[in-house]
mmCIF file of C-alpha atoms and ligand atoms in Angstrom:
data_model
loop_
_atom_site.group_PDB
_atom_site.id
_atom_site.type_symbol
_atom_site.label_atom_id
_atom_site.label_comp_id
_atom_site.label_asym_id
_atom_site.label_seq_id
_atom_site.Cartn_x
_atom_site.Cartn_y
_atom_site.Cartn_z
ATOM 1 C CA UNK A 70 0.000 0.000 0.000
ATOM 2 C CA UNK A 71 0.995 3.230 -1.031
ATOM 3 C CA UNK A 72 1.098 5.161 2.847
ATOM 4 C CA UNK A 73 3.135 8.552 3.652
ATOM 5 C CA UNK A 74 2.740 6.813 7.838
ATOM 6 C CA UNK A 75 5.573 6.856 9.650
ATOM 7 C CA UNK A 76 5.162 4.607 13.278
ATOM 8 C CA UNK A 77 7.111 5.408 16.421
ATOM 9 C CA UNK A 78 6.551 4.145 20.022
ATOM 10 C CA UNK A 79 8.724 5.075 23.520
ATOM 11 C CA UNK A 80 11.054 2.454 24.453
ATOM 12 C CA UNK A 81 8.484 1.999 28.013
ATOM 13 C CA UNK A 82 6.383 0.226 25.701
ATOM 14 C CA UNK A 83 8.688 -2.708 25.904
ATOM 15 C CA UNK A 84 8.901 -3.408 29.546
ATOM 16 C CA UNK A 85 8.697 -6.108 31.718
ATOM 17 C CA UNK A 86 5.180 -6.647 32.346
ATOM 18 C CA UNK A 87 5.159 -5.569 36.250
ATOM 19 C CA UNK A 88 1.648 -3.973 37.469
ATOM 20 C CA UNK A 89 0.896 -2.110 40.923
ATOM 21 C CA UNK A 90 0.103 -5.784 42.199
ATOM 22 C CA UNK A 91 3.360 -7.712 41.376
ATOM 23 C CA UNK A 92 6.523 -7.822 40.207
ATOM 24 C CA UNK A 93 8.441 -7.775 36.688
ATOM 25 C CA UNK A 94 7.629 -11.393 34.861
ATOM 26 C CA UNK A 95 10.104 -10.719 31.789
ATOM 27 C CA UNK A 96 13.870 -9.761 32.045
ATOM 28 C CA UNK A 97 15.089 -6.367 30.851
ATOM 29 C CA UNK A 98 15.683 -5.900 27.159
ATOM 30 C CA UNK A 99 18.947 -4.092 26.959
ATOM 31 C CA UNK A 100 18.426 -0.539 25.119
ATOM 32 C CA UNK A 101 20.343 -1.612 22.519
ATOM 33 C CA UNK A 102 18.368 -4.801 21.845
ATOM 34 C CA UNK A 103 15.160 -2.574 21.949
ATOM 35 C CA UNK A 104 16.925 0.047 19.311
ATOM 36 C CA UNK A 105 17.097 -2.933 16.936
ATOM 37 C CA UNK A 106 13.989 -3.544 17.216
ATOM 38 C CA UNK A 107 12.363 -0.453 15.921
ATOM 39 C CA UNK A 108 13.294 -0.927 12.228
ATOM 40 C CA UNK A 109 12.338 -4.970 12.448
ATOM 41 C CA UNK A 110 8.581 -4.187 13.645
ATOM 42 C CA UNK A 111 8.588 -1.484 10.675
ATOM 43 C CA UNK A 112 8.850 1.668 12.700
ATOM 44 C CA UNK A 113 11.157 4.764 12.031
ATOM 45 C CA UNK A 114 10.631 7.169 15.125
ATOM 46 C CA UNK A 115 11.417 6.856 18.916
ATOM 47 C CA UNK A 116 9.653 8.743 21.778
ATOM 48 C CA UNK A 117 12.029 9.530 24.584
ATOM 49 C CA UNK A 118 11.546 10.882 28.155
ATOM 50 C CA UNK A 119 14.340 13.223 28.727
ATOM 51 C CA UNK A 120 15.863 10.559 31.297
ATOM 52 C CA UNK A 121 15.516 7.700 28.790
ATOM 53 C CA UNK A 122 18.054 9.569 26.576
ATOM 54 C CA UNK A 123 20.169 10.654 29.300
ATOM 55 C CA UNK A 124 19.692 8.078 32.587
ATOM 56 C CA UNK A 125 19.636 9.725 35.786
ATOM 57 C CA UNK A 126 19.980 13.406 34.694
ATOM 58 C CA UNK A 127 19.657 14.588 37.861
ATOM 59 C CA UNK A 128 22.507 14.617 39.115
ATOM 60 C CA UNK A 129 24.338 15.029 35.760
ATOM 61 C CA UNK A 130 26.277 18.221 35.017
ATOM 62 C CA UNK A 131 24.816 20.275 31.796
ATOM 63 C CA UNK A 132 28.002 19.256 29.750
ATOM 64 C CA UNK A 133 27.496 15.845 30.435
ATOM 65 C CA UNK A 134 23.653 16.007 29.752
ATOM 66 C CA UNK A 135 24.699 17.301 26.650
ATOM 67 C CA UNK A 136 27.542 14.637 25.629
ATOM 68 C CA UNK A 137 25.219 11.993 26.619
ATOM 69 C CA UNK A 138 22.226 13.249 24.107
ATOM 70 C CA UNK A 139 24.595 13.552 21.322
ATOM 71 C CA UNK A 140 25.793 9.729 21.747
ATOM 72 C CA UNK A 141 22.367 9.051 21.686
ATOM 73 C CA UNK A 142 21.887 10.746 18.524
ATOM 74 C CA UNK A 143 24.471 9.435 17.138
ATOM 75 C CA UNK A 144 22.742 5.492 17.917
ATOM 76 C CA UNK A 145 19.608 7.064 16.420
ATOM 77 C CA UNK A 146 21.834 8.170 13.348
ATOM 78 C CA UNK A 147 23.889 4.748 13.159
ATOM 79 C CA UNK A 148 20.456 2.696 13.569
ATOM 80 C CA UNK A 149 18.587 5.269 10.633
ATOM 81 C CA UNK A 150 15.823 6.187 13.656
ATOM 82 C CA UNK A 151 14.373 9.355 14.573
ATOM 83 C CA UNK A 152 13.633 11.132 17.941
ATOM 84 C CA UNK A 153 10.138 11.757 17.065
ATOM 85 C CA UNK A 154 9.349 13.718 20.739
ATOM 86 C CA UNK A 155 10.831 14.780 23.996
ATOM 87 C CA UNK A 156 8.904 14.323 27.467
ATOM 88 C CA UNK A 157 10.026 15.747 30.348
ATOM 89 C CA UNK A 158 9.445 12.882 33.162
ATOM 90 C CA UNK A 159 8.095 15.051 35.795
ATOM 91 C CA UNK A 160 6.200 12.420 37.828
ATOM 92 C CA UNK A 161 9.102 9.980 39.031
ATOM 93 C CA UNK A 162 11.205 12.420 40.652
ATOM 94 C CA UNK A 163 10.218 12.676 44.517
ATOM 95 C CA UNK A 164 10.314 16.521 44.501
ATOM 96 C CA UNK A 165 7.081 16.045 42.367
ATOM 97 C CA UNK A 166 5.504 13.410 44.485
ATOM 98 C CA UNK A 167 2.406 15.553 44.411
ATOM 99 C CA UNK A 168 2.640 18.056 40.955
ATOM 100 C CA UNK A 169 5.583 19.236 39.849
ATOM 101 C CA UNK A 170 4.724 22.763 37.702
ATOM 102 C CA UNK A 171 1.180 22.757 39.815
ATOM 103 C CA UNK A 172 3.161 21.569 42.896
ATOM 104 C CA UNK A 173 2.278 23.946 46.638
ATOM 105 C CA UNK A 174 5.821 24.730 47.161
ATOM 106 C CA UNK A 175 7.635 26.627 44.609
ATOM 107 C CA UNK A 176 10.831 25.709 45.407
ATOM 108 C CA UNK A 177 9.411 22.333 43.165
ATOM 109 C CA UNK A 178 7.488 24.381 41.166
ATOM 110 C CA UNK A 179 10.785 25.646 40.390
ATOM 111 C CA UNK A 180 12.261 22.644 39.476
ATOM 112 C CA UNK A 181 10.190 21.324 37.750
ATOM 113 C CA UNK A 182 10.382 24.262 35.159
ATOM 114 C CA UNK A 183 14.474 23.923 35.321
ATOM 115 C CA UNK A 184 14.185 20.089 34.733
ATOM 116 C CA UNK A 185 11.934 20.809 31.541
ATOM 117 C CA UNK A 186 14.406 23.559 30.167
ATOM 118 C CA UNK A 187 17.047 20.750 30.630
ATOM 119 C CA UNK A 188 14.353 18.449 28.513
ATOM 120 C CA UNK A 189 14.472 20.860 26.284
ATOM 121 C CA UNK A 190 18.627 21.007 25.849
ATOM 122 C CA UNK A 191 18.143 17.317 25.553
ATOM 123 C CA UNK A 192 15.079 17.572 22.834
ATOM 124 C CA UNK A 193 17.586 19.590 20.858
ATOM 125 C CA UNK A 194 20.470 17.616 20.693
ATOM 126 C CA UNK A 195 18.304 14.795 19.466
ATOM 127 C CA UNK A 196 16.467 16.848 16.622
ATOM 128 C CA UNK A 197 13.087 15.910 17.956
ATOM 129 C CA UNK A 198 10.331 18.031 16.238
ATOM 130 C CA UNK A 199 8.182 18.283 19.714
ATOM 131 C CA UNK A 200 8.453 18.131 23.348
ATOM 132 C CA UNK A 201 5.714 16.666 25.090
ATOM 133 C CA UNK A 202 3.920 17.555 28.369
ATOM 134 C CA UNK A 203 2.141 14.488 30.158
ATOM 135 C CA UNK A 204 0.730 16.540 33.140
ATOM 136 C CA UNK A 205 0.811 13.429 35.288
ATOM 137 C CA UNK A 206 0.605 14.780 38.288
ATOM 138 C CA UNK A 207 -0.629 18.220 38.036
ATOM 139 C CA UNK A 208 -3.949 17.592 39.630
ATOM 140 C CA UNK A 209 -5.175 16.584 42.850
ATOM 141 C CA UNK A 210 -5.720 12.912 45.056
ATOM 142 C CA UNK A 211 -8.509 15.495 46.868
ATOM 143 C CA UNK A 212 -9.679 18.748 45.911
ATOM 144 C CA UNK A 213 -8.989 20.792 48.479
ATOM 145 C CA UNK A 214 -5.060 20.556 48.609
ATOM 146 C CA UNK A 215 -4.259 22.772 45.957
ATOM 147 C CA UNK A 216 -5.941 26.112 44.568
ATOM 148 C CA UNK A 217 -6.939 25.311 41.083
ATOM 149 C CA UNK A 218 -7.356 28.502 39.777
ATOM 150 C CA UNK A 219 -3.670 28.996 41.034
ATOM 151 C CA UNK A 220 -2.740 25.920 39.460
ATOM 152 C CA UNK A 221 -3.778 26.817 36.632
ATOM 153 C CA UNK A 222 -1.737 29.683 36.203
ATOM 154 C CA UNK A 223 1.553 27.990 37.086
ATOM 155 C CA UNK A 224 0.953 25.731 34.031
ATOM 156 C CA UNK A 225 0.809 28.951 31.531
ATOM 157 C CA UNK A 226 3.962 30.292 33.657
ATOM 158 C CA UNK A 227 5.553 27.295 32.891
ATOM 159 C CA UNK A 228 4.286 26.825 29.501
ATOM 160 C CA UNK A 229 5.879 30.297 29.025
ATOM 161 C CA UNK A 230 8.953 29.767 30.300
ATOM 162 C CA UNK A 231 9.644 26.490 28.166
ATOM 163 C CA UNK A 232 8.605 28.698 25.319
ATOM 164 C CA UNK A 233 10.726 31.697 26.383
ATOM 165 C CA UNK A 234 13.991 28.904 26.963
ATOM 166 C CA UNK A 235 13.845 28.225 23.252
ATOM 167 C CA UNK A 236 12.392 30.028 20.063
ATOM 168 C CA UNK A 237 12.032 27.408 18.203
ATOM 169 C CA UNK A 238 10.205 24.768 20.959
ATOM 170 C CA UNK A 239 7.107 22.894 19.851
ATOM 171 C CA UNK A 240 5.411 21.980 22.569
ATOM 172 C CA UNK A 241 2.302 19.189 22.692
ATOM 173 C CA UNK A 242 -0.090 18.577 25.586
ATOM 174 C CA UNK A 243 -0.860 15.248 26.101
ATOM 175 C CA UNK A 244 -4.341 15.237 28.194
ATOM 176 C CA UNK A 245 -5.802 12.843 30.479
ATOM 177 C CA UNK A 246 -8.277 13.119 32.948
ATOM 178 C CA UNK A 247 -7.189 10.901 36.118
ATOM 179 C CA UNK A 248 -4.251 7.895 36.801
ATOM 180 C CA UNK A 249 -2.487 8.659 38.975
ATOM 181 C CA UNK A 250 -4.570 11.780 40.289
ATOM 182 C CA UNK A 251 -7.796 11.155 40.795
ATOM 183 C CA UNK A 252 -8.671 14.853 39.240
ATOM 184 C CA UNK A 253 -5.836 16.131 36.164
ATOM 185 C CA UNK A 254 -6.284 19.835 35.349
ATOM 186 C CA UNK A 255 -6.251 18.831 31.997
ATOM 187 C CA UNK A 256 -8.294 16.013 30.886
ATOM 188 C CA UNK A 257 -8.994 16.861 27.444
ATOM 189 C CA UNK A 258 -7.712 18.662 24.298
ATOM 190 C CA UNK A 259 -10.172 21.327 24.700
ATOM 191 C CA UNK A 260 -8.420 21.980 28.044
ATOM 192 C CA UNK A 261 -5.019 22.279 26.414
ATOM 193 C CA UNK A 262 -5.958 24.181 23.171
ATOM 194 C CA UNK A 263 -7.507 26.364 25.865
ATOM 195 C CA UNK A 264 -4.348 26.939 27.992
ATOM 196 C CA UNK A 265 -2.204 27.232 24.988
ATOM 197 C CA UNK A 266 -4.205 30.139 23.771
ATOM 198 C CA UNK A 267 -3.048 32.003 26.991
ATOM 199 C CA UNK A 268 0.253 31.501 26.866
ATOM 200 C CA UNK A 269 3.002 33.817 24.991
ATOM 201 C CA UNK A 270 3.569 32.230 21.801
ATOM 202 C CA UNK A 271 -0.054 30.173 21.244
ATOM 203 C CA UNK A 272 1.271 28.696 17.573
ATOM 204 C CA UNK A 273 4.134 26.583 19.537
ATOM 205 C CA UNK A 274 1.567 24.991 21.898
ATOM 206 C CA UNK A 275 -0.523 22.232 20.341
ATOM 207 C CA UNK A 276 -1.551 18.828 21.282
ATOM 208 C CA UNK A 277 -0.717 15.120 21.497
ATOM 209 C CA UNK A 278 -4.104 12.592 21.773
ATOM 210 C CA UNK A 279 -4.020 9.345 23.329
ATOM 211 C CA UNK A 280 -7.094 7.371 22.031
ATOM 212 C CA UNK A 281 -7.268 5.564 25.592
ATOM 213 C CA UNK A 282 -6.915 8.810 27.124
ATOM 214 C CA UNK A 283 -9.916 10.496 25.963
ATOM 215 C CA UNK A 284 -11.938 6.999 26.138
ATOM 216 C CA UNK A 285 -10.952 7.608 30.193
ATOM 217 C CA UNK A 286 -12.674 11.077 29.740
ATOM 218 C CA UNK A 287 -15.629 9.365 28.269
ATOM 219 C CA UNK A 288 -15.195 11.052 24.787
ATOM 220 C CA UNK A 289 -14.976 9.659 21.368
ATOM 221 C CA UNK A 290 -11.011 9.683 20.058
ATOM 222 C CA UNK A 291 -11.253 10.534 16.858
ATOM 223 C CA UNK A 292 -13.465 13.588 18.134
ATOM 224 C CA UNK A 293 -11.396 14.962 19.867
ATOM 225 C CA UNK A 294 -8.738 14.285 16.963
ATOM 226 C CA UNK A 295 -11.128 16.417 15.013
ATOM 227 C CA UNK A 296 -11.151 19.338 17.053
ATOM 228 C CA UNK A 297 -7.248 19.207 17.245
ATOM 229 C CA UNK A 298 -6.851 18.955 14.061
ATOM 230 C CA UNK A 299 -9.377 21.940 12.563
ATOM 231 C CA UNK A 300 -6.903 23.846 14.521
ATOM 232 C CA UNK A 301 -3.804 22.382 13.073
ATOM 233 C CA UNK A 302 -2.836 21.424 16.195
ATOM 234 C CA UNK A 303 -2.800 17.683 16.438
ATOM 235 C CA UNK A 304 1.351 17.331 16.525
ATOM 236 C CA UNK A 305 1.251 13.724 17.517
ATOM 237 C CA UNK A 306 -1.149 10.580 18.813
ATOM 238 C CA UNK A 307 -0.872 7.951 20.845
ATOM 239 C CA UNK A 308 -3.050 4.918 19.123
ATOM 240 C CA UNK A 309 -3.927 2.425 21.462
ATOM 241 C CA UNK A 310 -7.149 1.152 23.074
ATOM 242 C CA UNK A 311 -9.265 0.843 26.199
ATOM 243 C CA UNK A 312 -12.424 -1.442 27.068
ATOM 244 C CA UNK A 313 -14.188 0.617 29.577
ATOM 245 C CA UNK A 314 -13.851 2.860 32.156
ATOM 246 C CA UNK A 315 -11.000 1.552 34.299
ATOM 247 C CA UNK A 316 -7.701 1.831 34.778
ATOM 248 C CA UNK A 317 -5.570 2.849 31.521
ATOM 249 C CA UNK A 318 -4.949 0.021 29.690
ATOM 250 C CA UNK A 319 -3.043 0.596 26.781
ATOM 251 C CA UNK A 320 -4.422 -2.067 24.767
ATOM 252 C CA UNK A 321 -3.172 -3.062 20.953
ATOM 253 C CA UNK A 322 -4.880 -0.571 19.016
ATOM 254 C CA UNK A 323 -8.500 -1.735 17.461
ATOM 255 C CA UNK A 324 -8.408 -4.416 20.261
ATOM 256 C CA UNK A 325 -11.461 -3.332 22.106
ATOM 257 C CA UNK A 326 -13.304 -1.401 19.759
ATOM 258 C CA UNK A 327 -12.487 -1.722 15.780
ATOM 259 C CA UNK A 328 -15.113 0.776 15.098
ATOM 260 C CA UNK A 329 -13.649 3.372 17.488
ATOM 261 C CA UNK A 330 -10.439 2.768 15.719
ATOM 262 C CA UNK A 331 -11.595 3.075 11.949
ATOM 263 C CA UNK A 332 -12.894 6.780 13.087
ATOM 264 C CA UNK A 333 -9.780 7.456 14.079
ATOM 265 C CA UNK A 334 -7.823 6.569 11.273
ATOM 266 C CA UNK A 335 -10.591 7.815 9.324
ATOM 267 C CA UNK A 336 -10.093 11.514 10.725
ATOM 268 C CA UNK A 337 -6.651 11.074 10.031
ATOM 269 C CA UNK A 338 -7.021 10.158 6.699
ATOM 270 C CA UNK A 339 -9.557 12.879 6.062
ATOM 271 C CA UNK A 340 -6.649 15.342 7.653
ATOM 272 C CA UNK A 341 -3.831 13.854 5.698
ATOM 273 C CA UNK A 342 -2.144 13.930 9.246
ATOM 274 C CA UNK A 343 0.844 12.117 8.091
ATOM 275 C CA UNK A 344 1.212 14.436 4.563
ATOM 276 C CA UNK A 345 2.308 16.769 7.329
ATOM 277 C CA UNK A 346 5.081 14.871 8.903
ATOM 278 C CA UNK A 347 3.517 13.952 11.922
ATOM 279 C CA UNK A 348 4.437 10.574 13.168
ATOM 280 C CA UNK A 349 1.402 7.954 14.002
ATOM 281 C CA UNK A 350 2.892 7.179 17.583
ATOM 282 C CA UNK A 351 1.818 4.256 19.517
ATOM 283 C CA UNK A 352 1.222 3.865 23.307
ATOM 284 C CA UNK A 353 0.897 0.199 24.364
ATOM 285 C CA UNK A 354 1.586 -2.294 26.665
ATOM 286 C CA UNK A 355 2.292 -6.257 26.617
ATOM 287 C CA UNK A 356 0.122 -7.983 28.252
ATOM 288 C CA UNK A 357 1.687 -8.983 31.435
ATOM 289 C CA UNK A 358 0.598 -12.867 30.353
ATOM 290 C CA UNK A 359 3.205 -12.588 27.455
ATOM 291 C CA UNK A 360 6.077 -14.673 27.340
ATOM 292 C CA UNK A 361 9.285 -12.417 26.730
ATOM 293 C CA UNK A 362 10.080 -13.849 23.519
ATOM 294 C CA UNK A 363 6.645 -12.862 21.942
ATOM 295 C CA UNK A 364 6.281 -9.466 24.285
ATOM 296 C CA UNK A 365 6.529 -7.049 21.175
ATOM 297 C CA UNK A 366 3.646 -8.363 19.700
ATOM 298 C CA UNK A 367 1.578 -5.614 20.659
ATOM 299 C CA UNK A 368 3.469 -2.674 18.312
ATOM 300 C CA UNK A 369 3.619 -5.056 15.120
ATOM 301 C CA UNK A 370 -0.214 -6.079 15.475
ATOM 302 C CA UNK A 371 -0.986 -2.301 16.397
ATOM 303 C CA UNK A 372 0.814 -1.322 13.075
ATOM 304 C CA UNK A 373 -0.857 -3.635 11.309
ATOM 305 C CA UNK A 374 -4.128 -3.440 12.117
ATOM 306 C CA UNK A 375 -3.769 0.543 12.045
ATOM 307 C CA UNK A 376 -2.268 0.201 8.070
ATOM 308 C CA UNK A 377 -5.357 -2.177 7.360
ATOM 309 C CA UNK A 378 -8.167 0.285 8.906
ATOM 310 C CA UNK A 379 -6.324 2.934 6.397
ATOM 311 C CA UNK A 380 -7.275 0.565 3.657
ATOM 312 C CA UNK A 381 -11.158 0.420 5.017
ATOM 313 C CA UNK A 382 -11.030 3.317 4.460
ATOM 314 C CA UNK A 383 -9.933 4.218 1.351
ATOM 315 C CA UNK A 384 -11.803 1.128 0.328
ATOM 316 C CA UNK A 385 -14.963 2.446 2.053
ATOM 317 C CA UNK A 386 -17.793 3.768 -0.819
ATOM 318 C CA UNK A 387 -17.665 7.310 0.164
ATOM 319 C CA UNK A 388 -20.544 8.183 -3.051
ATOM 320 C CA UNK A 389 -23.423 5.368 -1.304
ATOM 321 C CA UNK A 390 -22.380 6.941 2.041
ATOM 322 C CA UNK A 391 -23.129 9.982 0.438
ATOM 323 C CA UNK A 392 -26.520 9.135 -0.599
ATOM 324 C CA UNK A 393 -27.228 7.471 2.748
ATOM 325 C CA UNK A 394 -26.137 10.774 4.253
ATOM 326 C CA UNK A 395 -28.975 12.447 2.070
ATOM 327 C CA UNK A 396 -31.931 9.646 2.370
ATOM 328 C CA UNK A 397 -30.787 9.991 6.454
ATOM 329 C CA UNK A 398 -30.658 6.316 5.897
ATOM 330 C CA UNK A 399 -28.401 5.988 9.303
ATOM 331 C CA UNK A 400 -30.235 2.526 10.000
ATOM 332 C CA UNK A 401 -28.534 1.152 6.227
ATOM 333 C CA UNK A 402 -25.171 3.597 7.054
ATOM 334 C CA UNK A 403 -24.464 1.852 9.715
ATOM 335 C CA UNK A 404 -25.058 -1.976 8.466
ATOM 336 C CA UNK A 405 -23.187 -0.975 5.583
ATOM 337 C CA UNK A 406 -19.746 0.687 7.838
ATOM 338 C CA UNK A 407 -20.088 -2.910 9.821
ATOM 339 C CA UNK A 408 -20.344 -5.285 6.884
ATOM 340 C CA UNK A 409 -17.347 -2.939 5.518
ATOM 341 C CA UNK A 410 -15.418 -3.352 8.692
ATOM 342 C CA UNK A 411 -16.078 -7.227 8.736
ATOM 343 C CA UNK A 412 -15.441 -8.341 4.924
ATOM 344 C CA UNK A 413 -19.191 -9.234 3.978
ATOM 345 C CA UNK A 414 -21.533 -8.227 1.686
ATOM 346 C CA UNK A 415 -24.318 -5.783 2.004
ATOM 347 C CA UNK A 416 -27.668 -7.959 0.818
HETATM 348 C C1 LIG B 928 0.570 7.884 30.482
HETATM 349 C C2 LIG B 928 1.141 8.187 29.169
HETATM 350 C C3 LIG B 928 2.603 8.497 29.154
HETATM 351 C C4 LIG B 928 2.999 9.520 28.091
HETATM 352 C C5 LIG B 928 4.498 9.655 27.999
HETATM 353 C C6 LIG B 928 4.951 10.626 26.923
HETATM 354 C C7 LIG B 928 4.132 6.873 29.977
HETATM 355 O O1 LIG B 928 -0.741 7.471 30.442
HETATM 356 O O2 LIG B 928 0.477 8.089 28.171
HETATM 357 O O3 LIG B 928 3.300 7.286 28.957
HETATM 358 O O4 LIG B 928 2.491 9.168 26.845
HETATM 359 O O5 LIG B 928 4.979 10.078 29.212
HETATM 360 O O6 LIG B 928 4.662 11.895 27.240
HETATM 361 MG MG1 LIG B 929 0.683 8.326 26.092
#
């Protein structure tokens, strides 16, 4: 098939399977071993937390941050990958045990904007086209412990000062509504378009979806895709999947709901998203059942059951939906999208 999609995924989505109620049941796959396997499974881009392209930056001087990103590039280089996106990890840190730009004290509040400007150095180095803000923990476990309308502020001022630390900075929200906080300030895209629009520079603040992510926030993924990407501000994605209202999955994309899925590639399609250069990322787990030599399963099925929904739907008759459309024949466009999505024919 003839597709301009490029796939990347973040390194944590080979892991060893451990959950909040037991340990690890797969060894470690060496970073190395897990570089290889980008190309193999058919993907060209990498997502990196700031600390999984320089370990334990922390206590790392800035020259040394910035040797250690430019051996990294040069693996990316020697292994013909890209850093699609830069994350500061905010949330494992203990300073940020409860928010980290959003945090009460702003002695962390000021950390956390130094550790993102040091994200940023990093982003450079590698040539990533985005950095990308998870706000894991910028919410509350109860209401009352922070001032939200406060907290709200300190994400422009730190928005800002990312934005101010580099001209050129991209920067994408990633929103989710709870996990680990019971309440995130910014559960959904509208939430993030909305806070970008108050910062200094609103064109360098855009937005990264996460298809389980907005199923969490009881919306439809490839709406909120939509509404991203009438703005031209839908910089990345995070295709997985999530059956239900529980805790966030990160399911093989298409593996809960095919339908759900199709829209979303759909919207992408309709977009030509990846005309733009923006990579379809991934964001999924083994599942913890999976035997280490068959644990990457989950990015090569994801792949290929994203590259076959693009074929529904450039397969799908757009000219009889069109005259379903007009008839409001929903009963017959329905029947028809299912028999599509399942290989039969319409009698
Ligand atoms: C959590 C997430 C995160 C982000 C990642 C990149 C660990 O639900 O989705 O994955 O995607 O931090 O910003
Ligand atoms: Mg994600």
């Amino acid at each position: 098939m003839n597709t301009p999609y490029r796939f990347s995924f973040g390194p944590w989505n080979i892991h060893e399977g451990a959950d909040p109620f037991g340990p690890a049941v797969r060894s470690t796959i060496a970073w190395a071993n897990k570089l290889v396997a980008y190309k193999s499974l058919g993907f060209d881009g990498v997502q990196f937390h700031d600390d999984d392209a320089v370990p334990d930056l922390e206590g790392k001087s800035a020259t040394q941050i910035a040797d250690e990103a430019r051996q990294m590039k040069r693996l990316l280089d020697d292994h013909g990958l890209v850093a699609e996106i830069t994350a500061p990890r905010l949330w494992e840190d203990p300073r940020g045990i409860d928010g980290a730009f959003t945090a009460n004290d702003p002695a962390v509040r000021a950390w956390a904007i130094d550790r993102a400007k040091r994200c940023i150095d990093i982003h450079r180095i590698l040539g990533a086209k985005i950095v990308v803000l998870w706000l894991a923990r910028e919410g509350t476990y109860i209401r009352e412990s922070k001032t939200a309308i406060t907290a709200h502020g300190h994400l422009i001022d730190a928005l800002n000062a990312m934005l101010l630390h580099d001209p050129d900075v991209r920067i994408a929200i990633e929103p989710k509504p709870n996990e680990p906080m019971d309440h995130a300030y910014i559960p959904t895209i509208g939430h993030a378009l909305a806070l970008a629009h108050q910062t200094i520079d609103s064109t360098r603040v855009g937005g990264l979806i996460e298809s389980a992510h907005a199923l969490l926030a009881g919306l439809d993924p490839s709406d909120e895709m939509a509404f991203a990407l009438q703005a031209g501000k839908l910089w990345s994605v995070h295709l997985n999947d999530q059956n239900g209202l529980k805790y966030d999955q990160d399911k093989t994309f298409g593996a809960a709901n095919l339908r759900v899925a199709f829209n979303q590639v759909r919207v992408l399609e309709q977009a030509r998203y990846a005309e733009q250069g923006w990579f379809v990322g991934l964001d999924v787990k083994a599942m913890r059942t999976q035997k280490s030599p068959v644990a990457l399963k989950h990015l090569q099925n994801s792949r290929r059951v994203f590259l076959a929904l693009v074929e529904k739907v450039r397969t799908w008759d757009t000219q009889a939906e069109a005259e379903m459309i007009a008839q409001r024949d929903y009963e017959e466009l329905e029947m028809s999208l299912l028999a599509h999505l399942m290989g039969i024919g319409r009698d």
